[in-house]
Amino acid sequence: MSFFRAVLLSVALVVAVCGQVVSAVASFDGVFKAVEKGFVEIQVDSGDVMRMYLTHSTKFIRDGKPAKAADFHEGDKVTAEATRDARMNLLAVRIELRKNDTPKP
């Protein structure tokens, strides 16, 4: 019975620690690279490409209005907000075109 209690306490501790990490939100500026099924890629100033999962609650904003992922093009300068899931994957929360950074065609 003590083994079972130890396992339960370990699981509870992991859930408590992961719950704190998941609530953290990051925001960064970058260049829109691509959108693929389930993912968006943003290149940050360091040159690294951040690949984030898209979820049903991911918001895309262009010109201050709700948009779709297809409305964004490679090279658009964006601000991205992301969080992490329990497995530490990046989840896109909001992708917004930075005003006055992308010329109109």
PDB file of N, CA, C and O in Angstrom, residues 17-97:
ATOM      1  N   VAL A  17       3.514  20.835 -10.531  1.00  0.00           N
ATOM      2  CA  VAL A  17       4.631  21.559 -11.140  1.00  0.00           C
ATOM      3  C   VAL A  17       4.311  21.904 -12.583  1.00  0.00           C
ATOM      4  O   VAL A  17       4.529  23.024 -13.033  1.00  0.00           O
ATOM      5  N   CYS A  18       3.776  20.968 -13.342  1.00  0.00           N
ATOM      6  CA  CYS A  18       3.439  21.224 -14.749  1.00  0.00           C
ATOM      7  C   CYS A  18       2.349  22.281 -14.863  1.00  0.00           C
ATOM      8  O   CYS A  18       2.361  23.084 -15.782  1.00  0.00           O
ATOM      9  N   GLY A  19       1.432  22.308 -13.950  1.00  0.00           N
ATOM     10  CA  GLY A  19       0.370  23.300 -13.968  1.00  0.00           C
ATOM     11  C   GLY A  19       0.904  24.712 -13.859  1.00  0.00           C
ATOM     12  O   GLY A  19       0.405  25.631 -14.486  1.00  0.00           O
ATOM     13  N   GLN A  20       1.978  24.898 -13.124  1.00  0.00           N
ATOM     14  CA  GLN A  20       2.577  26.221 -12.991  1.00  0.00           C
ATOM     15  C   GLN A  20       3.303  26.626 -14.265  1.00  0.00           C
ATOM     16  O   GLN A  20       3.246  27.756 -14.685  1.00  0.00           O
ATOM     17  N   VAL A  21       3.978  25.682 -14.919  1.00  0.00           N
ATOM     18  CA  VAL A  21       4.723  25.979 -16.138  1.00  0.00           C
ATOM     19  C   VAL A  21       3.775  26.291 -17.279  1.00  0.00           C
ATOM     20  O   VAL A  21       4.008  27.192 -18.062  1.00  0.00           O
ATOM     21  N   VAL A  22       2.678  25.574 -17.374  1.00  0.00           N
ATOM     22  CA  VAL A  22       1.734  25.742 -18.478  1.00  0.00           C
ATOM     23  C   VAL A  22       1.141  27.140 -18.495  1.00  0.00           C
ATOM     24  O   VAL A  22       0.852  27.680 -19.540  1.00  0.00           O
ATOM     25  N   SER A  23       0.985  27.757 -17.349  1.00  0.00           N
ATOM     26  CA  SER A  23       0.331  29.060 -17.292  1.00  0.00           C
ATOM     27  C   SER A  23       1.222  30.201 -17.788  1.00  0.00           C
ATOM     28  O   SER A  23       0.745  31.301 -17.975  1.00  0.00           O
ATOM     29  N   ALA A  24       2.513  29.967 -17.985  1.00  0.00           N
ATOM     30  CA  ALA A  24       3.422  31.013 -18.452  1.00  0.00           C
ATOM     31  C   ALA A  24       3.119  31.367 -19.902  1.00  0.00           C
ATOM     32  O   ALA A  24       2.868  30.497 -20.724  1.00  0.00           O
ATOM     33  N   VAL A  25       3.153  32.656 -20.220  1.00  0.00           N
ATOM     34  CA  VAL A  25       2.909  33.125 -21.578  1.00  0.00           C
ATOM     35  C   VAL A  25       4.134  33.905 -22.052  1.00  0.00           C
ATOM     36  O   VAL A  25       4.693  34.697 -21.311  1.00  0.00           O
ATOM     37  N   ALA A  26       4.543  33.657 -23.287  1.00  0.00           N
ATOM     38  CA  ALA A  26       5.672  34.368 -23.892  1.00  0.00           C
ATOM     39  C   ALA A  26       5.182  35.184 -25.072  1.00  0.00           C
ATOM     40  O   ALA A  26       4.235  34.795 -25.748  1.00  0.00           O
ATOM     41  N   SER A  27       5.841  36.314 -25.316  1.00  0.00           N
ATOM     42  CA  SER A  27       5.514  37.169 -26.450  1.00  0.00           C
ATOM     43  C   SER A  27       6.817  37.535 -27.148  1.00  0.00           C
ATOM     44  O   SER A  27       7.802  37.862 -26.479  1.00  0.00           O
ATOM     45  N   PHE A  28       6.827  37.457 -28.463  1.00  0.00           N
ATOM     46  CA  PHE A  28       8.034  37.809 -29.201  1.00  0.00           C
ATOM     47  C   PHE A  28       7.675  38.323 -30.587  1.00  0.00           C
ATOM     48  O   PHE A  28       6.617  38.017 -31.121  1.00  0.00           O
ATOM     49  N   ASP A  29       8.577  39.129 -31.143  1.00  0.00           N
ATOM     50  CA  ASP A  29       8.421  39.663 -32.490  1.00  0.00           C
ATOM     51  C   ASP A  29       9.232  38.814 -33.455  1.00  0.00           C
ATOM     52  O   ASP A  29      10.289  38.288 -33.100  1.00  0.00           O
ATOM     53  N   GLY A  30       8.745  38.714 -34.684  1.00  0.00           N
ATOM     54  CA  GLY A  30       9.460  37.938 -35.676  1.00  0.00           C
ATOM     55  C   GLY A  30       8.869  38.102 -37.053  1.00  0.00           C
ATOM     56  O   GLY A  30       8.035  38.978 -37.296  1.00  0.00           O
ATOM     57  N   VAL A  31       9.306  37.243 -37.950  1.00  0.00           N
ATOM     58  CA  VAL A  31       8.869  37.263 -39.340  1.00  0.00           C
ATOM     59  C   VAL A  31       8.087  35.976 -39.606  1.00  0.00           C
ATOM     60  O   VAL A  31       8.564  34.880 -39.317  1.00  0.00           O
ATOM     61  N   PHE A  32       6.896  36.139 -40.155  1.00  0.00           N
ATOM     62  CA  PHE A  32       6.056  34.991 -40.495  1.00  0.00           C
ATOM     63  C   PHE A  32       6.746  34.194 -41.588  1.00  0.00           C
ATOM     64  O   PHE A  32       7.110  34.733 -42.630  1.00  0.00           O
ATOM     65  N   LYS A  33       6.955  32.900 -41.343  1.00  0.00           N
ATOM     66  CA  LYS A  33       7.622  32.046 -42.327  1.00  0.00           C
ATOM     67  C   LYS A  33       6.636  31.145 -43.062  1.00  0.00           C
ATOM     68  O   LYS A  33       6.651  31.103 -44.285  1.00  0.00           O
ATOM     69  N   ALA A  34       5.824  30.415 -42.310  1.00  0.00           N
ATOM     70  CA  ALA A  34       4.926  29.454 -42.967  1.00  0.00           C
ATOM     71  C   ALA A  34       3.834  29.016 -42.013  1.00  0.00           C
ATOM     72  O   ALA A  34       3.968  29.130 -40.800  1.00  0.00           O
ATOM     73  N   VAL A  35       2.772  28.528 -42.609  1.00  0.00           N
ATOM     74  CA  VAL A  35       1.730  27.863 -41.838  1.00  0.00           C
ATOM     75  C   VAL A  35       1.494  26.522 -42.516  1.00  0.00           C
ATOM     76  O   VAL A  35       1.363  26.439 -43.738  1.00  0.00           O
ATOM     77  N   GLU A  36       1.547  25.487 -41.728  1.00  0.00           N
ATOM     78  CA  GLU A  36       1.302  24.140 -42.214  1.00  0.00           C
ATOM     79  C   GLU A  36       0.152  23.585 -41.398  1.00  0.00           C
ATOM     80  O   GLU A  36      -0.238  24.174 -40.394  1.00  0.00           O
ATOM     81  N   LYS A  37      -0.347  22.452 -41.792  1.00  0.00           N
ATOM     82  CA  LYS A  37      -1.461  21.861 -41.062  1.00  0.00           C
ATOM     83  C   LYS A  37      -1.048  21.639 -39.601  1.00  0.00           C
ATOM     84  O   LYS A  37      -0.181  20.843 -39.309  1.00  0.00           O
ATOM     85  N   GLY A  38      -1.655  22.418 -38.729  1.00  0.00           N
ATOM     86  CA  GLY A  38      -1.412  22.266 -37.307  1.00  0.00           C
ATOM     87  C   GLY A  38      -0.263  23.067 -36.738  1.00  0.00           C
ATOM     88  O   GLY A  38      -0.058  23.057 -35.530  1.00  0.00           O
ATOM     89  N   PHE A  39       0.525  23.752 -37.578  1.00  0.00           N
ATOM     90  CA  PHE A  39       1.687  24.493 -37.107  1.00  0.00           C
ATOM     91  C   PHE A  39       1.793  25.861 -37.756  1.00  0.00           C
ATOM     92  O   PHE A  39       1.326  26.079 -38.865  1.00  0.00           O
ATOM     93  N   VAL A  40       2.467  26.778 -37.049  1.00  0.00           N
ATOM     94  CA  VAL A  40       2.865  28.053 -37.623  1.00  0.00           C
ATOM     95  C   VAL A  40       4.349  28.230 -37.303  1.00  0.00           C
ATOM     96  O   VAL A  40       4.817  27.806 -36.246  1.00  0.00           O
ATOM     97  N   GLU A  41       5.095  28.824 -38.231  1.00  0.00           N
ATOM     98  CA  GLU A  41       6.523  29.056 -38.022  1.00  0.00           C
ATOM     99  C   GLU A  41       6.819  30.540 -38.090  1.00  0.00           C
ATOM    100  O   GLU A  41       6.436  31.217 -39.044  1.00  0.00           O
ATOM    101  N   ILE A  42       7.513  31.038 -37.053  1.00  0.00           N
ATOM    102  CA  ILE A  42       7.909  32.439 -36.949  1.00  0.00           C
ATOM    103  C   ILE A  42       9.419  32.477 -36.741  1.00  0.00           C
ATOM    104  O   ILE A  42       9.941  31.797 -35.859  1.00  0.00           O
ATOM    105  N   GLN A  43      10.124  33.284 -37.549  1.00  0.00           N
ATOM    106  CA  GLN A  43      11.566  33.443 -37.376  1.00  0.00           C
ATOM    107  C   GLN A  43      11.814  34.656 -36.492  1.00  0.00           C
ATOM    108  O   GLN A  43      11.369  35.760 -36.806  1.00  0.00           O
ATOM    109  N   VAL A  44      12.517  34.451 -35.383  1.00  0.00           N
ATOM    110  CA  VAL A  44      12.812  35.542 -34.454  1.00  0.00           C
ATOM    111  C   VAL A  44      14.133  36.199 -34.823  1.00  0.00           C
ATOM    112  O   VAL A  44      14.871  35.713 -35.682  1.00  0.00           O
ATOM    113  N   ASP A  45      14.438  37.327 -34.167  1.00  0.00           N
ATOM    114  CA  ASP A  45      15.615  38.125 -34.505  1.00  0.00           C
ATOM    115  C   ASP A  45      16.928  37.349 -34.461  1.00  0.00           C
ATOM    116  O   ASP A  45      17.847  37.643 -35.208  1.00  0.00           O
ATOM    117  N   SER A  46      17.018  36.341 -33.589  1.00  0.00           N
ATOM    118  CA  SER A  46      18.256  35.567 -33.480  1.00  0.00           C
ATOM    119  C   SER A  46      18.469  34.651 -34.681  1.00  0.00           C
ATOM    120  O   SER A  46      19.530  34.065 -34.833  1.00  0.00           O
ATOM    121  N   GLY A  47      17.439  34.522 -35.527  1.00  0.00           N
ATOM    122  CA  GLY A  47      17.513  33.640 -36.682  1.00  0.00           C
ATOM    123  C   GLY A  47      16.849  32.293 -36.446  1.00  0.00           C
ATOM    124  O   GLY A  47      16.638  31.533 -37.386  1.00  0.00           O
ATOM    125  N   ASP A  48      16.537  31.991 -35.191  1.00  0.00           N
ATOM    126  CA  ASP A  48      15.859  30.735 -34.872  1.00  0.00           C
ATOM    127  C   ASP A  48      14.422  30.777 -35.377  1.00  0.00           C
ATOM    128  O   ASP A  48      13.784  31.821 -35.387  1.00  0.00           O
ATOM    129  N   VAL A  49      13.923  29.624 -35.788  1.00  0.00           N
ATOM    130  CA  VAL A  49      12.536  29.511 -36.231  1.00  0.00           C
ATOM    131  C   VAL A  49      11.741  28.831 -35.124  1.00  0.00           C
ATOM    132  O   VAL A  49      12.067  27.716 -34.708  1.00  0.00           O
ATOM    133  N   MET A  50      10.732  29.542 -34.623  1.00  0.00           N
ATOM    134  CA  MET A  50       9.862  29.009 -33.584  1.00  0.00           C
ATOM    135  C   MET A  50       8.701  28.312 -34.270  1.00  0.00           C
ATOM    136  O   MET A  50       7.980  28.930 -35.053  1.00  0.00           O
ATOM    137  N   ARG A  51       8.525  27.038 -33.974  1.00  0.00           N
ATOM    138  CA  ARG A  51       7.420  26.266 -34.548  1.00  0.00           C
ATOM    139  C   ARG A  51       6.410  26.029 -33.433  1.00  0.00           C
ATOM    140  O   ARG A  51       6.733  25.433 -32.419  1.00  0.00           O
ATOM    141  N   MET A  52       5.195  26.530 -33.648  1.00  0.00           N
ATOM    142  CA  MET A  52       4.163  26.450 -32.620  1.00  0.00           C
ATOM    143  C   MET A  52       2.959  25.695 -33.152  1.00  0.00           C
ATOM    144  O   MET A  52       2.582  25.836 -34.312  1.00  0.00           O
ATOM    145  N   TYR A  53       2.360  24.920 -32.266  1.00  0.00           N
ATOM    146  CA  TYR A  53       1.118  24.236 -32.614  1.00  0.00           C
ATOM    147  C   TYR A  53      -0.019  25.243 -32.707  1.00  0.00           C
ATOM    148  O   TYR A  53      -0.095  26.178 -31.910  1.00  0.00           O
ATOM    149  N   LEU A  54      -0.895  25.056 -33.661  1.00  0.00           N
ATOM    150  CA  LEU A  54      -2.132  25.824 -33.735  1.00  0.00           C
ATOM    151  C   LEU A  54      -3.212  25.054 -32.980  1.00  0.00           C
ATOM    152  O   LEU A  54      -3.246  23.830 -33.023  1.00  0.00           O
ATOM    153  N   THR A  55      -4.066  25.779 -32.285  1.00  0.00           N
ATOM    154  CA  THR A  55      -5.175  25.147 -31.575  1.00  0.00           C
ATOM    155  C   THR A  55      -6.475  25.788 -32.047  1.00  0.00           C
ATOM    156  O   THR A  55      -6.453  26.779 -32.794  1.00  0.00           O
ATOM    157  N   HIS A  56      -7.592  25.256 -31.608  1.00  0.00           N
ATOM    158  CA  HIS A  56      -8.885  25.837 -31.988  1.00  0.00           C
ATOM    159  C   HIS A  56      -9.051  27.249 -31.443  1.00  0.00           C
ATOM    160  O   HIS A  56      -9.856  28.013 -31.940  1.00  0.00           O
ATOM    161  N   SER A  57      -8.251  27.618 -30.442  1.00  0.00           N
ATOM    162  CA  SER A  57      -8.389  28.952 -29.861  1.00  0.00           C
ATOM    163  C   SER A  57      -7.301  29.931 -30.328  1.00  0.00           C
ATOM    164  O   SER A  57      -7.268  31.074 -29.877  1.00  0.00           O
ATOM    165  N   THR A  58      -6.418  29.515 -31.248  1.00  0.00           N
ATOM    166  CA  THR A  58      -5.407  30.434 -31.776  1.00  0.00           C
ATOM    167  C   THR A  58      -6.094  31.567 -32.529  1.00  0.00           C
ATOM    168  O   THR A  58      -6.960  31.326 -33.366  1.00  0.00           O
ATOM    169  N   LYS A  59      -5.709  32.805 -32.226  1.00  0.00           N
ATOM    170  CA  LYS A  59      -6.290  33.985 -32.877  1.00  0.00           C
ATOM    171  C   LYS A  59      -5.279  34.581 -33.850  1.00  0.00           C
ATOM    172  O   LYS A  59      -4.106  34.735 -33.533  1.00  0.00           O
ATOM    173  N   PHE A  60      -5.741  34.921 -35.044  1.00  0.00           N
ATOM    174  CA  PHE A  60      -4.947  35.634 -36.035  1.00  0.00           C
ATOM    175  C   PHE A  60      -5.565  37.013 -36.202  1.00  0.00           C
ATOM    176  O   PHE A  60      -6.779  37.128 -36.404  1.00  0.00           O
ATOM    177  N   ILE A  61      -4.735  38.055 -36.130  1.00  0.00           N
ATOM    178  CA  ILE A  61      -5.203  39.435 -36.228  1.00  0.00           C
ATOM    179  C   ILE A  61      -4.405  40.144 -37.321  1.00  0.00           C
ATOM    180  O   ILE A  61      -3.168  40.133 -37.309  1.00  0.00           O
ATOM    181  N   ARG A  62      -5.105  40.750 -38.257  1.00  0.00           N
ATOM    182  CA  ARG A  62      -4.473  41.530 -39.336  1.00  0.00           C
ATOM    183  C   ARG A  62      -5.238  42.830 -39.477  1.00  0.00           C
ATOM    184  O   ARG A  62      -6.456  42.833 -39.574  1.00  0.00           O
ATOM    185  N   ASP A  63      -4.519  43.937 -39.464  1.00  0.00           N
ATOM    186  CA  ASP A  63      -5.133  45.268 -39.565  1.00  0.00           C
ATOM    187  C   ASP A  63      -6.163  45.488 -38.456  1.00  0.00           C
ATOM    188  O   ASP A  63      -7.210  46.101 -38.676  1.00  0.00           O
ATOM    189  N   GLY A  64      -5.897  44.935 -37.284  1.00  0.00           N
ATOM    190  CA  GLY A  64      -6.777  45.116 -36.137  1.00  0.00           C
ATOM    191  C   GLY A  64      -8.051  44.306 -36.166  1.00  0.00           C
ATOM    192  O   GLY A  64      -8.911  44.462 -35.306  1.00  0.00           O
ATOM    193  N   LYS A  65      -8.180  43.420 -37.159  1.00  0.00           N
ATOM    194  CA  LYS A  65      -9.407  42.639 -37.308  1.00  0.00           C
ATOM    195  C   LYS A  65      -9.082  41.143 -37.297  1.00  0.00           C
ATOM    196  O   LYS A  65      -7.981  40.754 -37.711  1.00  0.00           O
ATOM    197  N   PRO A  66     -10.034  40.324 -36.865  1.00  0.00           N
ATOM    198  CA  PRO A  66      -9.808  38.878 -36.919  1.00  0.00           C
ATOM    199  C   PRO A  66      -9.496  38.435 -38.349  1.00  0.00           C
ATOM    200  O   PRO A  66     -10.053  38.951 -39.311  1.00  0.00           O
ATOM    201  N   ALA A  67      -8.569  37.510 -38.462  1.00  0.00           N
ATOM    202  CA  ALA A  67      -8.150  37.025 -39.783  1.00  0.00           C
ATOM    203  C   ALA A  67      -7.970  35.512 -39.715  1.00  0.00           C
ATOM    204  O   ALA A  67      -8.190  34.897 -38.673  1.00  0.00           O
ATOM    205  N   LYS A  68      -7.550  34.959 -40.837  1.00  0.00           N
ATOM    206  CA  LYS A  68      -7.259  33.532 -40.926  1.00  0.00           C
ATOM    207  C   LYS A  68      -5.763  33.372 -41.173  1.00  0.00           C
ATOM    208  O   LYS A  68      -5.102  34.300 -41.652  1.00  0.00           O
ATOM    209  N   ALA A  69      -5.266  32.201 -40.893  1.00  0.00           N
ATOM    210  CA  ALA A  69      -3.843  31.928 -41.125  1.00  0.00           C
ATOM    211  C   ALA A  69      -3.472  32.177 -42.587  1.00  0.00           C
ATOM    212  O   ALA A  69      -2.388  32.674 -42.881  1.00  0.00           O
ATOM    213  N   ALA A  70      -4.380  31.895 -43.502  1.00  0.00           N
ATOM    214  CA  ALA A  70      -4.122  32.075 -44.929  1.00  0.00           C
ATOM    215  C   ALA A  70      -3.956  33.542 -45.318  1.00  0.00           C
ATOM    216  O   ALA A  70      -3.427  33.841 -46.389  1.00  0.00           O
ATOM    217  N   ASP A  71      -4.378  34.469 -44.445  1.00  0.00           N
ATOM    218  CA  ASP A  71      -4.234  35.901 -44.717  1.00  0.00           C
ATOM    219  C   ASP A  71      -2.818  36.405 -44.464  1.00  0.00           C
ATOM    220  O   ASP A  71      -2.488  37.542 -44.792  1.00  0.00           O
ATOM    221  N   PHE A  72      -1.980  35.567 -43.872  1.00  0.00           N
ATOM    222  CA  PHE A  72      -0.596  35.951 -43.577  1.00  0.00           C
ATOM    223  C   PHE A  72       0.319  35.361 -44.639  1.00  0.00           C
ATOM    224  O   PHE A  72       0.074  34.280 -45.171  1.00  0.00           O
ATOM    225  N   HIS A  73       1.390  36.117 -44.961  1.00  0.00           N
ATOM    226  CA  HIS A  73       2.295  35.713 -46.028  1.00  0.00           C
ATOM    227  C   HIS A  73       3.722  35.697 -45.514  1.00  0.00           C
ATOM    228  O   HIS A  73       4.072  36.442 -44.588  1.00  0.00           O
ATOM    229  N   GLU A  74       4.541  34.877 -46.140  1.00  0.00           N
ATOM    230  CA  GLU A  74       5.948  34.814 -45.752  1.00  0.00           C
ATOM    231  C   GLU A  74       6.562  36.209 -45.831  1.00  0.00           C
ATOM    232  O   GLU A  74       6.358  36.932 -46.808  1.00  0.00           O
ATOM    233  N   GLY A  75       7.259  36.593 -44.775  1.00  0.00           N
ATOM    234  CA  GLY A  75       7.894  37.907 -44.722  1.00  0.00           C
ATOM    235  C   GLY A  75       7.115  38.936 -43.924  1.00  0.00           C
ATOM    236  O   GLY A  75       7.658  39.987 -43.581  1.00  0.00           O
ATOM    237  N   ASP A  76       5.850  38.678 -43.618  1.00  0.00           N
ATOM    238  CA  ASP A  76       5.076  39.595 -42.777  1.00  0.00           C
ATOM    239  C   ASP A  76       5.714  39.672 -41.394  1.00  0.00           C
ATOM    240  O   ASP A  76       6.085  38.647 -40.815  1.00  0.00           O
ATOM    241  N   LYS A  77       5.849  40.886 -40.877  1.00  0.00           N
ATOM    242  CA  LYS A  77       6.375  41.060 -39.522  1.00  0.00           C
ATOM    243  C   LYS A  77       5.219  40.943 -38.541  1.00  0.00           C
ATOM    244  O   LYS A  77       4.201  41.608 -38.694  1.00  0.00           O
ATOM    245  N   VAL A  78       5.393  40.055 -37.568  1.00  0.00           N
ATOM    246  CA  VAL A  78       4.310  39.742 -36.650  1.00  0.00           C
ATOM    247  C   VAL A  78       4.791  39.756 -35.196  1.00  0.00           C
ATOM    248  O   VAL A  78       5.983  39.696 -34.922  1.00  0.00           O
ATOM    249  N   THR A  79       3.816  39.846 -34.311  1.00  0.00           N
ATOM    250  CA  THR A  79       4.030  39.609 -32.894  1.00  0.00           C
ATOM    251  C   THR A  79       3.284  38.334 -32.560  1.00  0.00           C
ATOM    252  O   THR A  79       2.119  38.180 -32.925  1.00  0.00           O
ATOM    253  N   ALA A  80       3.964  37.417 -31.897  1.00  0.00           N
ATOM    254  CA  ALA A  80       3.360  36.133 -31.549  1.00  0.00           C
ATOM    255  C   ALA A  80       3.304  35.984 -30.038  1.00  0.00           C
ATOM    256  O   ALA A  80       4.247  36.359 -29.337  1.00  0.00           O
ATOM    257  N   GLU A  81       2.199  35.464 -29.555  1.00  0.00           N
ATOM    258  CA  GLU A  81       2.059  35.119 -28.149  1.00  0.00           C
ATOM    259  C   GLU A  81       1.880  33.618 -28.084  1.00  0.00           C
ATOM    260  O   GLU A  81       1.135  33.041 -28.883  1.00  0.00           O
ATOM    261  N   ALA A  82       2.571  32.986 -27.147  1.00  0.00           N
ATOM    262  CA  ALA A  82       2.500  31.533 -27.044  1.00  0.00           C
ATOM    263  C   ALA A  82       2.513  31.099 -25.585  1.00  0.00           C
ATOM    264  O   ALA A  82       2.909  31.852 -24.702  1.00  0.00           O
ATOM    265  N   THR A  83       2.071  29.896 -25.386  1.00  0.00           N
ATOM    266  CA  THR A  83       2.125  29.259 -24.078  1.00  0.00           C
ATOM    267  C   THR A  83       2.675  27.859 -24.298  1.00  0.00           C
ATOM    268  O   THR A  83       2.962  27.476 -25.435  1.00  0.00           O
ATOM    269  N   ARG A  84       2.850  27.107 -23.245  1.00  0.00           N
ATOM    270  CA  ARG A  84       3.337  25.736 -23.360  1.00  0.00           C
ATOM    271  C   ARG A  84       2.303  24.771 -22.791  1.00  0.00           C
ATOM    272  O   ARG A  84       1.601  25.097 -21.854  1.00  0.00           O
ATOM    273  N   ASP A  85       2.251  23.595 -23.394  1.00  0.00           N
ATOM    274  CA  ASP A  85       1.365  22.569 -22.851  1.00  0.00           C
ATOM    275  C   ASP A  85       2.138  21.716 -21.842  1.00  0.00           C
ATOM    276  O   ASP A  85       3.304  22.001 -21.534  1.00  0.00           O
ATOM    277  N   ALA A  86       1.521  20.675 -21.334  1.00  0.00           N
ATOM    278  CA  ALA A  86       2.141  19.833 -20.316  1.00  0.00           C
ATOM    279  C   ALA A  86       3.410  19.141 -20.820  1.00  0.00           C
ATOM    280  O   ALA A  86       4.287  18.805 -20.036  1.00  0.00           O
ATOM    281  N   ARG A  87       3.534  18.965 -22.118  1.00  0.00           N
ATOM    282  CA  ARG A  87       4.727  18.346 -22.700  1.00  0.00           C
ATOM    283  C   ARG A  87       5.754  19.375 -23.136  1.00  0.00           C
ATOM    284  O   ARG A  87       6.695  19.064 -23.847  1.00  0.00           O
ATOM    285  N   MET A  88       5.520  20.640 -22.781  1.00  0.00           N
ATOM    286  CA  MET A  88       6.411  21.761 -23.086  1.00  0.00           C
ATOM    287  C   MET A  88       6.426  22.144 -24.565  1.00  0.00           C
ATOM    288  O   MET A  88       7.339  22.809 -25.034  1.00  0.00           O
ATOM    289  N   ASN A  89       5.418  21.741 -25.318  1.00  0.00           N
ATOM    290  CA  ASN A  89       5.273  22.176 -26.707  1.00  0.00           C
ATOM    291  C   ASN A  89       4.771  23.614 -26.714  1.00  0.00           C
ATOM    292  O   ASN A  89       3.968  24.000 -25.867  1.00  0.00           O
ATOM    293  N   LEU A  90       5.240  24.408 -27.679  1.00  0.00           N
ATOM    294  CA  LEU A  90       4.729  25.771 -27.829  1.00  0.00           C
ATOM    295  C   LEU A  90       3.361  25.736 -28.496  1.00  0.00           C
ATOM    296  O   LEU A  90       3.180  25.064 -29.517  1.00  0.00           O
ATOM    297  N   LEU A  91       2.411  26.456 -27.926  1.00  0.00           N
ATOM    298  CA  LEU A  91       1.066  26.576 -28.483  1.00  0.00           C
ATOM    299  C   LEU A  91       0.833  28.036 -28.853  1.00  0.00           C
ATOM    300  O   LEU A  91       0.972  28.924 -28.004  1.00  0.00           O
ATOM    301  N   ALA A  92       0.491  28.300 -30.093  1.00  0.00           N
ATOM    302  CA  ALA A  92       0.217  29.671 -30.531  1.00  0.00           C
ATOM    303  C   ALA A  92      -1.101  30.136 -29.924  1.00  0.00           C
ATOM    304  O   ALA A  92      -2.125  29.485 -30.079  1.00  0.00           O
ATOM    305  N   VAL A  93      -1.051  31.268 -29.236  1.00  0.00           N
ATOM    306  CA  VAL A  93      -2.250  31.858 -28.645  1.00  0.00           C
ATOM    307  C   VAL A  93      -2.776  32.955 -29.557  1.00  0.00           C
ATOM    308  O   VAL A  93      -3.965  33.015 -29.846  1.00  0.00           O
ATOM    309  N   ARG A  94      -1.864  33.808 -30.063  1.00  0.00           N
ATOM    310  CA  ARG A  94      -2.258  34.959 -30.887  1.00  0.00           C
ATOM    311  C   ARG A  94      -1.100  35.304 -31.827  1.00  0.00           C
ATOM    312  O   ARG A  94       0.040  35.407 -31.403  1.00  0.00           O
ATOM    313  N   ILE A  95      -1.419  35.512 -33.084  1.00  0.00           N
ATOM    314  CA  ILE A  95      -0.465  35.973 -34.089  1.00  0.00           C
ATOM    315  C   ILE A  95      -1.049  37.249 -34.674  1.00  0.00           C
ATOM    316  O   ILE A  95      -2.156  37.240 -35.211  1.00  0.00           O
ATOM    317  N   GLU A  96      -0.304  38.352 -34.551  1.00  0.00           N
ATOM    318  CA  GLU A  96      -0.816  39.641 -35.024  1.00  0.00           C
ATOM    319  C   GLU A  96       0.203  40.333 -35.907  1.00  0.00           C
ATOM    320  O   GLU A  96       1.388  40.406 -35.576  1.00  0.00           O
ATOM    321  N   LEU A  97      -0.277  40.847 -37.041  1.00  0.00           N
ATOM    322  CA  LEU A  97       0.561  41.636 -37.943  1.00  0.00           C
ATOM    323  C   LEU A  97       0.965  42.912 -37.231  1.00  0.00           C
ATOM    324  O   LEU A  97       0.127  43.591 -36.630  1.00  0.00           O
TER     325      LEU A  97
END
